[in-house]
């Protein structure tokens, strides 16, 4: 092995060689030769430093990380984004939001072709069938196009992209471990942690991503299971359970709580769950899953327990989807080494009050799923932009009261702000206005009229406290409600705004009219 003294001599000689050669490329030549010499000298477990000091290094290339990197570059910063996956986009784009929406869309088309077209006079010759492999290929085509799109945006905005596992060395240094074992250190003025989240484990239930799956495995099933048990009645479980139910699986949702959908308005929840039951999705509420065992025939036997009585029973399924929530992904990130504070749930504590998102270690910031708040891609994006604006001397800001939530089932569910229950518990005086899609002309002509729009507003000022929609294209319709709330608007502002006819958005206008008085068409 070359001695350290010999190595330094080699580096001096190569540096002299670089300076004698190209006068115009002195710096880049020297950096490259030094890098190559260091790699050659220290062998397999090689280690080298990147050359240029960065303004900010972002660990994580998901929605928060890549959006923050692009915005930082647009604001004139030297920025590096470190991502362990070979592709950008994080969980959301690779194994989460995007592929699940592709399957929701495909399964809805199948459902329509099989059960919804004939009454419109459209006949399909022979039996409607599903080719799961083609469906998955189309999903991956969508994912691949979008990940390549982010790579293109990085190049366009001159964002440095490093593939490898990023961890903290100190408050100004990030170490990147590559797949081949090589390590690189990047020096930087600031660091943003945007490492996202991972599926939470459930005691007694071992995941193999084949028959006992998380959302990742549920997006990769090779055939439609005859039966599926979904553990957890949250967004992920309901969306993916809906996919496989449409494709022909008998789906049962097992939920520990009394209700599905988490922090959803109760009136909207009742309408939503009734719609899912019509689609033959079954529910076992207030039920805990104690154990999962693989049987000789490959099926999974679940031991379940009624929360109130502790009475145990068995369930058998071909596939079990574990969707009991997610947890911050911070393992081996180096938080403990630097003394970065976390809460009891493992989330990184940041300064939200002053809109900096800085941790207790100056110069290190955190955003997205690893800090408190809803684990939503768009929330992470807003935080990322706010942080880099703060770093550039601007005023970053995120209004957590106007972060929308959406469940992409059919019907969709979307909401922003407070539920009626929250407003009531807060002791606020309020008005409520609702309007059913059954009274909306576009919904009726589309034969897709299940659901409603609901507003809750201040009784004295009419300022919107919350907007809630269950029905067709709810996620798209919610946008104007979010905008109104962001500007401190009232239901009257929406009611007095002209909406095109016939559109689904007229249901939003009508619900706004109903809040302050009476709807026209109901």
mmCIF file with all atom_site columns, C-alpha atoms in Angstrom, residues 221-393:
data_model
loop_
_atom_site.group_PDB
_atom_site.id
_atom_site.type_symbol
_atom_site.label_atom_id
_atom_site.label_alt_id
_atom_site.label_comp_id
_atom_site.label_asym_id
_atom_site.label_entity_id
_atom_site.label_seq_id
_atom_site.pdbx_PDB_ins_code
_atom_site.Cartn_x
_atom_site.Cartn_y
_atom_site.Cartn_z
_atom_site.occupancy
_atom_site.B_iso_or_equiv
_atom_site.pdbx_formal_charge
_atom_site.auth_seq_id
_atom_site.auth_comp_id
_atom_site.auth_asym_id
_atom_site.auth_atom_id
_atom_site.pdbx_PDB_model_num
ATOM 1   C CA . UNK A 1 221 ? -48.920 -7.123  -7.026  1.00 0.00 ? 221 UNK A CA 1
ATOM 2   C CA . UNK A 1 222 ? -48.714 -9.421  -10.033 1.00 0.00 ? 222 UNK A CA 1
ATOM 3   C CA . UNK A 1 223 ? -52.331 -10.538 -9.957  1.00 0.00 ? 223 UNK A CA 1
ATOM 4   C CA . UNK A 1 224 ? -55.649 -9.560  -8.411  1.00 0.00 ? 224 UNK A CA 1
ATOM 5   C CA . UNK A 1 225 ? -56.015 -11.334 -5.051  1.00 0.00 ? 225 UNK A CA 1
ATOM 6   C CA . UNK A 1 226 ? -59.358 -12.994 -4.373  1.00 0.00 ? 226 UNK A CA 1
ATOM 7   C CA . UNK A 1 227 ? -59.416 -11.475 -0.906  1.00 0.00 ? 227 UNK A CA 1
ATOM 8   C CA . UNK A 1 228 ? -57.545 -8.584  0.685   1.00 0.00 ? 228 UNK A CA 1
ATOM 9   C CA . UNK A 1 229 ? -57.533 -7.297  4.238   1.00 0.00 ? 229 UNK A CA 1
ATOM 10  C CA . UNK A 1 230 ? -56.476 -3.682  4.663   1.00 0.00 ? 230 UNK A CA 1
ATOM 11  C CA . UNK A 1 231 ? -55.165 -2.917  8.154   1.00 0.00 ? 231 UNK A CA 1
ATOM 12  C CA . UNK A 1 232 ? -55.864 0.764   8.700   1.00 0.00 ? 232 UNK A CA 1
ATOM 13  C CA . UNK A 1 233 ? -58.644 2.975   7.373   1.00 0.00 ? 233 UNK A CA 1
ATOM 14  C CA . UNK A 1 234 ? -56.527 5.998   6.523   1.00 0.00 ? 234 UNK A CA 1
ATOM 15  C CA . UNK A 1 235 ? -55.769 7.609   3.168   1.00 0.00 ? 235 UNK A CA 1
ATOM 16  C CA . UNK A 1 236 ? -53.287 4.988   1.908   1.00 0.00 ? 236 UNK A CA 1
ATOM 17  C CA . UNK A 1 237 ? -55.360 1.986   2.919   1.00 0.00 ? 237 UNK A CA 1
ATOM 18  C CA . UNK A 1 238 ? -58.586 3.338   1.450   1.00 0.00 ? 238 UNK A CA 1
ATOM 19  C CA . UNK A 1 239 ? -56.978 4.352   -1.846  1.00 0.00 ? 239 UNK A CA 1
ATOM 20  C CA . UNK A 1 240 ? -55.155 1.065   -2.452  1.00 0.00 ? 240 UNK A CA 1
ATOM 21  C CA . UNK A 1 241 ? -58.026 -1.004  -1.073  1.00 0.00 ? 241 UNK A CA 1
ATOM 22  C CA . UNK A 1 242 ? -60.246 0.794   -3.557  1.00 0.00 ? 242 UNK A CA 1
ATOM 23  C CA . UNK A 1 243 ? -57.890 -0.073  -6.440  1.00 0.00 ? 243 UNK A CA 1
ATOM 24  C CA . UNK A 1 244 ? -57.959 -3.801  -5.808  1.00 0.00 ? 244 UNK A CA 1
ATOM 25  C CA . UNK A 1 245 ? -61.651 -3.818  -4.940  1.00 0.00 ? 245 UNK A CA 1
ATOM 26  C CA . UNK A 1 246 ? -62.484 -2.336  -8.354  1.00 0.00 ? 246 UNK A CA 1
ATOM 27  C CA . UNK A 1 247 ? -60.312 -4.946  -10.015 1.00 0.00 ? 247 UNK A CA 1
ATOM 28  C CA . UNK A 1 248 ? -62.277 -7.760  -8.373  1.00 0.00 ? 248 UNK A CA 1
ATOM 29  C CA . UNK A 1 249 ? -60.780 -8.416  -4.945  1.00 0.00 ? 249 UNK A CA 1
ATOM 30  C CA . UNK A 1 250 ? -63.043 -8.807  -1.918  1.00 0.00 ? 250 UNK A CA 1
ATOM 31  C CA . UNK A 1 251 ? -61.674 -6.085  0.370   1.00 0.00 ? 251 UNK A CA 1
ATOM 32  C CA . UNK A 1 252 ? -62.189 -5.727  4.122   1.00 0.00 ? 252 UNK A CA 1
ATOM 33  C CA . UNK A 1 253 ? -60.829 -2.742  6.029   1.00 0.00 ? 253 UNK A CA 1
ATOM 34  C CA . UNK A 1 254 ? -59.883 -3.411  9.663   1.00 0.00 ? 254 UNK A CA 1
ATOM 35  C CA . UNK A 1 255 ? -59.648 -0.173  11.661  1.00 0.00 ? 255 UNK A CA 1
ATOM 36  C CA . UNK A 1 256 ? -58.649 0.239   15.316  1.00 0.00 ? 256 UNK A CA 1
ATOM 37  C CA . UNK A 1 257 ? -60.527 3.540   15.734  1.00 0.00 ? 257 UNK A CA 1
ATOM 38  C CA . UNK A 1 258 ? -64.259 4.198   15.672  1.00 0.00 ? 258 UNK A CA 1
ATOM 39  C CA . UNK A 1 259 ? -64.075 6.007   12.336  1.00 0.00 ? 259 UNK A CA 1
ATOM 40  C CA . UNK A 1 260 ? -62.190 5.925   9.034   1.00 0.00 ? 260 UNK A CA 1
ATOM 41  C CA . UNK A 1 261 ? -60.438 8.838   7.369   1.00 0.00 ? 261 UNK A CA 1
ATOM 42  C CA . UNK A 1 262 ? -58.695 10.368  10.361  1.00 0.00 ? 262 UNK A CA 1
ATOM 43  C CA . UNK A 1 263 ? -59.369 14.092  10.783  1.00 0.00 ? 263 UNK A CA 1
ATOM 44  C CA . UNK A 1 264 ? -62.352 14.263  8.424   1.00 0.00 ? 264 UNK A CA 1
ATOM 45  C CA . UNK A 1 265 ? -65.598 16.131  8.968   1.00 0.00 ? 265 UNK A CA 1
ATOM 46  C CA . UNK A 1 266 ? -68.162 13.654  10.319  1.00 0.00 ? 266 UNK A CA 1
ATOM 47  C CA . UNK A 1 267 ? -70.922 14.550  7.863   1.00 0.00 ? 267 UNK A CA 1
ATOM 48  C CA . UNK A 1 268 ? -68.520 14.125  4.945   1.00 0.00 ? 268 UNK A CA 1
ATOM 49  C CA . UNK A 1 269 ? -67.168 10.886  6.460   1.00 0.00 ? 269 UNK A CA 1
ATOM 50  C CA . UNK A 1 270 ? -70.648 9.362   6.708   1.00 0.00 ? 270 UNK A CA 1
ATOM 51  C CA . UNK A 1 271 ? -71.343 10.123  3.041   1.00 0.00 ? 271 UNK A CA 1
ATOM 52  C CA . UNK A 1 272 ? -67.933 8.804   2.026   1.00 0.00 ? 272 UNK A CA 1
ATOM 53  C CA . UNK A 1 273 ? -68.137 5.533   3.937   1.00 0.00 ? 273 UNK A CA 1
ATOM 54  C CA . UNK A 1 274 ? -71.636 4.902   2.622   1.00 0.00 ? 274 UNK A CA 1
ATOM 55  C CA . UNK A 1 275 ? -70.270 5.250   -0.921  1.00 0.00 ? 275 UNK A CA 1
ATOM 56  C CA . UNK A 1 276 ? -67.456 2.773   -0.214  1.00 0.00 ? 276 UNK A CA 1
ATOM 57  C CA . UNK A 1 277 ? -69.911 0.259   1.236   1.00 0.00 ? 277 UNK A CA 1
ATOM 58  C CA . UNK A 1 278 ? -71.944 0.526   -1.985  1.00 0.00 ? 278 UNK A CA 1
ATOM 59  C CA . UNK A 1 279 ? -68.751 -0.531  -3.743  1.00 0.00 ? 279 UNK A CA 1
ATOM 60  C CA . UNK A 1 280 ? -68.798 -3.666  -1.554  1.00 0.00 ? 280 UNK A CA 1
ATOM 61  C CA . UNK A 1 281 ? -65.855 -2.707  0.648   1.00 0.00 ? 281 UNK A CA 1
ATOM 62  C CA . UNK A 1 282 ? -66.486 -4.095  4.135   1.00 0.00 ? 282 UNK A CA 1
ATOM 63  C CA . UNK A 1 283 ? -65.406 -2.492  7.410   1.00 0.00 ? 283 UNK A CA 1
ATOM 64  C CA . UNK A 1 284 ? -64.521 -3.896  10.814  1.00 0.00 ? 284 UNK A CA 1
ATOM 65  C CA . UNK A 1 285 ? -64.318 -0.903  13.133  1.00 0.00 ? 285 UNK A CA 1
ATOM 66  C CA . UNK A 1 286 ? -62.762 -0.738  16.607  1.00 0.00 ? 286 UNK A CA 1
ATOM 67  C CA . UNK A 1 287 ? -60.826 -3.893  15.807  1.00 0.00 ? 287 UNK A CA 1
ATOM 68  C CA . UNK A 1 288 ? -57.149 -4.591  16.454  1.00 0.00 ? 288 UNK A CA 1
ATOM 69  C CA . UNK A 1 289 ? -54.935 -6.977  14.499  1.00 0.00 ? 289 UNK A CA 1
ATOM 70  C CA . UNK A 1 290 ? -52.858 -9.009  16.945  1.00 0.00 ? 290 UNK A CA 1
ATOM 71  C CA . UNK A 1 291 ? -51.029 -11.451 14.702  1.00 0.00 ? 291 UNK A CA 1
ATOM 72  C CA . UNK A 1 292 ? -50.546 -12.576 11.098  1.00 0.00 ? 292 UNK A CA 1
ATOM 73  C CA . UNK A 1 293 ? -49.448 -16.110 10.197  1.00 0.00 ? 293 UNK A CA 1
ATOM 74  C CA . UNK A 1 294 ? -48.752 -17.643 6.811   1.00 0.00 ? 294 UNK A CA 1
ATOM 75  C CA . UNK A 1 295 ? -50.686 -20.864 6.209   1.00 0.00 ? 295 UNK A CA 1
ATOM 76  C CA . UNK A 1 296 ? -49.452 -23.895 4.231   1.00 0.00 ? 296 UNK A CA 1
ATOM 77  C CA . UNK A 1 297 ? -51.531 -22.858 1.209   1.00 0.00 ? 297 UNK A CA 1
ATOM 78  C CA . UNK A 1 298 ? -49.878 -19.419 1.164   1.00 0.00 ? 298 UNK A CA 1
ATOM 79  C CA . UNK A 1 299 ? -52.848 -17.512 2.546   1.00 0.00 ? 299 UNK A CA 1
ATOM 80  C CA . UNK A 1 300 ? -52.558 -15.284 5.608   1.00 0.00 ? 300 UNK A CA 1
ATOM 81  C CA . UNK A 1 301 ? -54.473 -15.953 8.806   1.00 0.00 ? 301 UNK A CA 1
ATOM 82  C CA . UNK A 1 302 ? -55.069 -12.880 10.954  1.00 0.00 ? 302 UNK A CA 1
ATOM 83  C CA . UNK A 1 303 ? -55.921 -12.915 14.622  1.00 0.00 ? 303 UNK A CA 1
ATOM 84  C CA . UNK A 1 304 ? -58.136 -9.910  15.318  1.00 0.00 ? 304 UNK A CA 1
ATOM 85  C CA . UNK A 1 305 ? -59.538 -8.565  18.569  1.00 0.00 ? 305 UNK A CA 1
ATOM 86  C CA . UNK A 1 306 ? -62.574 -6.395  19.245  1.00 0.00 ? 306 UNK A CA 1
ATOM 87  C CA . UNK A 1 307 ? -61.284 -3.380  21.169  1.00 0.00 ? 307 UNK A CA 1
ATOM 88  C CA . UNK A 1 308 ? -64.279 -3.104  23.513  1.00 0.00 ? 308 UNK A CA 1
ATOM 89  C CA . UNK A 1 309 ? -64.722 -6.778  24.479  1.00 0.00 ? 309 UNK A CA 1
ATOM 90  C CA . UNK A 1 310 ? -61.223 -8.207  23.806  1.00 0.00 ? 310 UNK A CA 1
ATOM 91  C CA . UNK A 1 311 ? -62.977 -11.022 21.949  1.00 0.00 ? 311 UNK A CA 1
ATOM 92  C CA . UNK A 1 312 ? -60.669 -12.707 19.433  1.00 0.00 ? 312 UNK A CA 1
ATOM 93  C CA . UNK A 1 313 ? -61.528 -14.148 16.030  1.00 0.00 ? 313 UNK A CA 1
ATOM 94  C CA . UNK A 1 314 ? -59.765 -15.179 12.820  1.00 0.00 ? 314 UNK A CA 1
ATOM 95  C CA . UNK A 1 315 ? -59.701 -13.799 9.293   1.00 0.00 ? 315 UNK A CA 1
ATOM 96  C CA . UNK A 1 316 ? -58.099 -15.335 6.213   1.00 0.00 ? 316 UNK A CA 1
ATOM 97  C CA . UNK A 1 317 ? -56.898 -13.358 3.195   1.00 0.00 ? 317 UNK A CA 1
ATOM 98  C CA . UNK A 1 318 ? -54.764 -13.844 0.113   1.00 0.00 ? 318 UNK A CA 1
ATOM 99  C CA . UNK A 1 319 ? -53.060 -10.487 0.646   1.00 0.00 ? 319 UNK A CA 1
ATOM 100 C CA . UNK A 1 320 ? -52.815 -8.280  3.730   1.00 0.00 ? 320 UNK A CA 1
ATOM 101 C CA . UNK A 1 321 ? -52.040 -4.585  3.274   1.00 0.00 ? 321 UNK A CA 1
ATOM 102 C CA . UNK A 1 322 ? -50.492 -2.941  6.338   1.00 0.00 ? 322 UNK A CA 1
ATOM 103 C CA . UNK A 1 323 ? -51.345 0.763   6.210   1.00 0.00 ? 323 UNK A CA 1
ATOM 104 C CA . UNK A 1 324 ? -51.162 1.821   9.839   1.00 0.00 ? 324 UNK A CA 1
ATOM 105 C CA . UNK A 1 325 ? -49.358 5.075   9.205   1.00 0.00 ? 325 UNK A CA 1
ATOM 106 C CA . UNK A 1 326 ? -45.829 6.250   8.514   1.00 0.00 ? 326 UNK A CA 1
ATOM 107 C CA . UNK A 1 327 ? -42.886 7.370   10.628  1.00 0.00 ? 327 UNK A CA 1
ATOM 108 C CA . UNK A 1 328 ? -40.036 9.843   10.029  1.00 0.00 ? 328 UNK A CA 1
ATOM 109 C CA . UNK A 1 329 ? -37.094 8.364   8.142   1.00 0.00 ? 329 UNK A CA 1
ATOM 110 C CA . UNK A 1 330 ? -34.079 9.552   10.139  1.00 0.00 ? 330 UNK A CA 1
ATOM 111 C CA . UNK A 1 331 ? -32.094 6.350   10.772  1.00 0.00 ? 331 UNK A CA 1
ATOM 112 C CA . UNK A 1 332 ? -28.324 6.841   10.414  1.00 0.00 ? 332 UNK A CA 1
ATOM 113 C CA . UNK A 1 333 ? -28.846 10.467  9.459   1.00 0.00 ? 333 UNK A CA 1
ATOM 114 C CA . UNK A 1 334 ? -26.555 11.615  12.280  1.00 0.00 ? 334 UNK A CA 1
ATOM 115 C CA . UNK A 1 335 ? -29.064 13.542  14.371  1.00 0.00 ? 335 UNK A CA 1
ATOM 116 C CA . UNK A 1 336 ? -27.798 12.189  17.692  1.00 0.00 ? 336 UNK A CA 1
ATOM 117 C CA . UNK A 1 337 ? -24.175 12.915  16.849  1.00 0.00 ? 337 UNK A CA 1
ATOM 118 C CA . UNK A 1 338 ? -24.920 16.594  16.345  1.00 0.00 ? 338 UNK A CA 1
ATOM 119 C CA . UNK A 1 339 ? -27.437 16.784  19.186  1.00 0.00 ? 339 UNK A CA 1
ATOM 120 C CA . UNK A 1 340 ? -30.366 17.690  16.945  1.00 0.00 ? 340 UNK A CA 1
ATOM 121 C CA . UNK A 1 341 ? -33.520 17.581  19.025  1.00 0.00 ? 341 UNK A CA 1
ATOM 122 C CA . UNK A 1 342 ? -36.467 15.317  18.207  1.00 0.00 ? 342 UNK A CA 1
ATOM 123 C CA . UNK A 1 343 ? -39.855 14.850  19.846  1.00 0.00 ? 343 UNK A CA 1
ATOM 124 C CA . UNK A 1 344 ? -41.260 11.649  21.354  1.00 0.00 ? 344 UNK A CA 1
ATOM 125 C CA . UNK A 1 345 ? -42.479 10.541  17.904  1.00 0.00 ? 345 UNK A CA 1
ATOM 126 C CA . UNK A 1 346 ? -38.989 10.876  16.425  1.00 0.00 ? 346 UNK A CA 1
ATOM 127 C CA . UNK A 1 347 ? -39.809 14.034  14.476  1.00 0.00 ? 347 UNK A CA 1
ATOM 128 C CA . UNK A 1 348 ? -37.138 16.700  14.168  1.00 0.00 ? 348 UNK A CA 1
ATOM 129 C CA . UNK A 1 349 ? -38.010 19.824  16.143  1.00 0.00 ? 349 UNK A CA 1
ATOM 130 C CA . UNK A 1 350 ? -37.762 23.061  14.164  1.00 0.00 ? 350 UNK A CA 1
ATOM 131 C CA . UNK A 1 351 ? -38.498 26.752  14.645  1.00 0.00 ? 351 UNK A CA 1
ATOM 132 C CA . UNK A 1 352 ? -41.844 27.181  12.903  1.00 0.00 ? 352 UNK A CA 1
ATOM 133 C CA . UNK A 1 353 ? -42.848 30.179  15.015  1.00 0.00 ? 353 UNK A CA 1
ATOM 134 C CA . UNK A 1 354 ? -40.244 32.433  13.361  1.00 0.00 ? 354 UNK A CA 1
ATOM 135 C CA . UNK A 1 355 ? -40.780 30.792  9.934   1.00 0.00 ? 355 UNK A CA 1
ATOM 136 C CA . UNK A 1 356 ? -37.204 29.536  9.661   1.00 0.00 ? 356 UNK A CA 1
ATOM 137 C CA . UNK A 1 357 ? -37.619 25.749  10.091  1.00 0.00 ? 357 UNK A CA 1
ATOM 138 C CA . UNK A 1 358 ? -34.165 25.752  11.690  1.00 0.00 ? 358 UNK A CA 1
ATOM 139 C CA . UNK A 1 359 ? -33.260 23.013  14.156  1.00 0.00 ? 359 UNK A CA 1
ATOM 140 C CA . UNK A 1 360 ? -31.510 23.707  17.450  1.00 0.00 ? 360 UNK A CA 1
ATOM 141 C CA . UNK A 1 361 ? -28.229 23.424  15.513  1.00 0.00 ? 361 UNK A CA 1
ATOM 142 C CA . UNK A 1 362 ? -27.664 26.694  13.614  1.00 0.00 ? 362 UNK A CA 1
ATOM 143 C CA . UNK A 1 363 ? -27.513 26.247  9.848   1.00 0.00 ? 363 UNK A CA 1
ATOM 144 C CA . UNK A 1 364 ? -29.381 22.917  9.802   1.00 0.00 ? 364 UNK A CA 1
ATOM 145 C CA . UNK A 1 365 ? -33.032 22.970  8.768   1.00 0.00 ? 365 UNK A CA 1
ATOM 146 C CA . UNK A 1 366 ? -35.716 20.271  8.410   1.00 0.00 ? 366 UNK A CA 1
ATOM 147 C CA . UNK A 1 367 ? -38.915 19.999  6.377   1.00 0.00 ? 367 UNK A CA 1
ATOM 148 C CA . UNK A 1 368 ? -41.606 17.554  5.293   1.00 0.00 ? 368 UNK A CA 1
ATOM 149 C CA . UNK A 1 369 ? -42.460 14.232  6.880   1.00 0.00 ? 369 UNK A CA 1
ATOM 150 C CA . UNK A 1 370 ? -39.618 14.337  9.411   1.00 0.00 ? 370 UNK A CA 1
ATOM 151 C CA . UNK A 1 371 ? -41.148 17.321  11.227  1.00 0.00 ? 371 UNK A CA 1
ATOM 152 C CA . UNK A 1 372 ? -44.558 17.803  12.855  1.00 0.00 ? 372 UNK A CA 1
ATOM 153 C CA . UNK A 1 373 ? -47.674 18.227  10.735  1.00 0.00 ? 373 UNK A CA 1
ATOM 154 C CA . UNK A 1 374 ? -49.475 16.249  8.051   1.00 0.00 ? 374 UNK A CA 1
ATOM 155 C CA . UNK A 1 375 ? -47.278 13.944  5.974   1.00 0.00 ? 375 UNK A CA 1
ATOM 156 C CA . UNK A 1 376 ? -48.182 15.464  2.625   1.00 0.00 ? 376 UNK A CA 1
ATOM 157 C CA . UNK A 1 377 ? -45.996 16.108  -0.419  1.00 0.00 ? 377 UNK A CA 1
ATOM 158 C CA . UNK A 1 378 ? -47.443 19.575  -1.021  1.00 0.00 ? 378 UNK A CA 1
ATOM 159 C CA . UNK A 1 379 ? -46.839 20.562  2.608   1.00 0.00 ? 379 UNK A CA 1
ATOM 160 C CA . UNK A 1 380 ? -43.157 19.564  2.200   1.00 0.00 ? 380 UNK A CA 1
ATOM 161 C CA . UNK A 1 381 ? -42.909 21.585  -1.014  1.00 0.00 ? 381 UNK A CA 1
ATOM 162 C CA . UNK A 1 382 ? -44.254 24.726  0.648   1.00 0.00 ? 382 UNK A CA 1
ATOM 163 C CA . UNK A 1 383 ? -41.851 24.328  3.568   1.00 0.00 ? 383 UNK A CA 1
ATOM 164 C CA . UNK A 1 384 ? -38.921 23.798  1.201   1.00 0.00 ? 384 UNK A CA 1
ATOM 165 C CA . UNK A 1 385 ? -39.622 26.997  -0.693  1.00 0.00 ? 385 UNK A CA 1
ATOM 166 C CA . UNK A 1 386 ? -40.103 28.920  2.551   1.00 0.00 ? 386 UNK A CA 1
ATOM 167 C CA . UNK A 1 387 ? -36.756 27.711  3.932   1.00 0.00 ? 387 UNK A CA 1
ATOM 168 C CA . UNK A 1 388 ? -34.713 28.584  0.854   1.00 0.00 ? 388 UNK A CA 1
ATOM 169 C CA . UNK A 1 389 ? -36.432 31.960  0.633   1.00 0.00 ? 389 UNK A CA 1
ATOM 170 C CA . UNK A 1 390 ? -35.392 32.551  4.234   1.00 0.00 ? 390 UNK A CA 1
ATOM 171 C CA . UNK A 1 391 ? -31.808 31.523  3.384   1.00 0.00 ? 391 UNK A CA 1
ATOM 172 C CA . UNK A 1 392 ? -31.754 34.015  0.509   1.00 0.00 ? 392 UNK A CA 1
ATOM 173 C CA . UNK A 1 393 ? -32.834 36.859  2.782   1.00 0.00 ? 393 UNK A CA 1
#
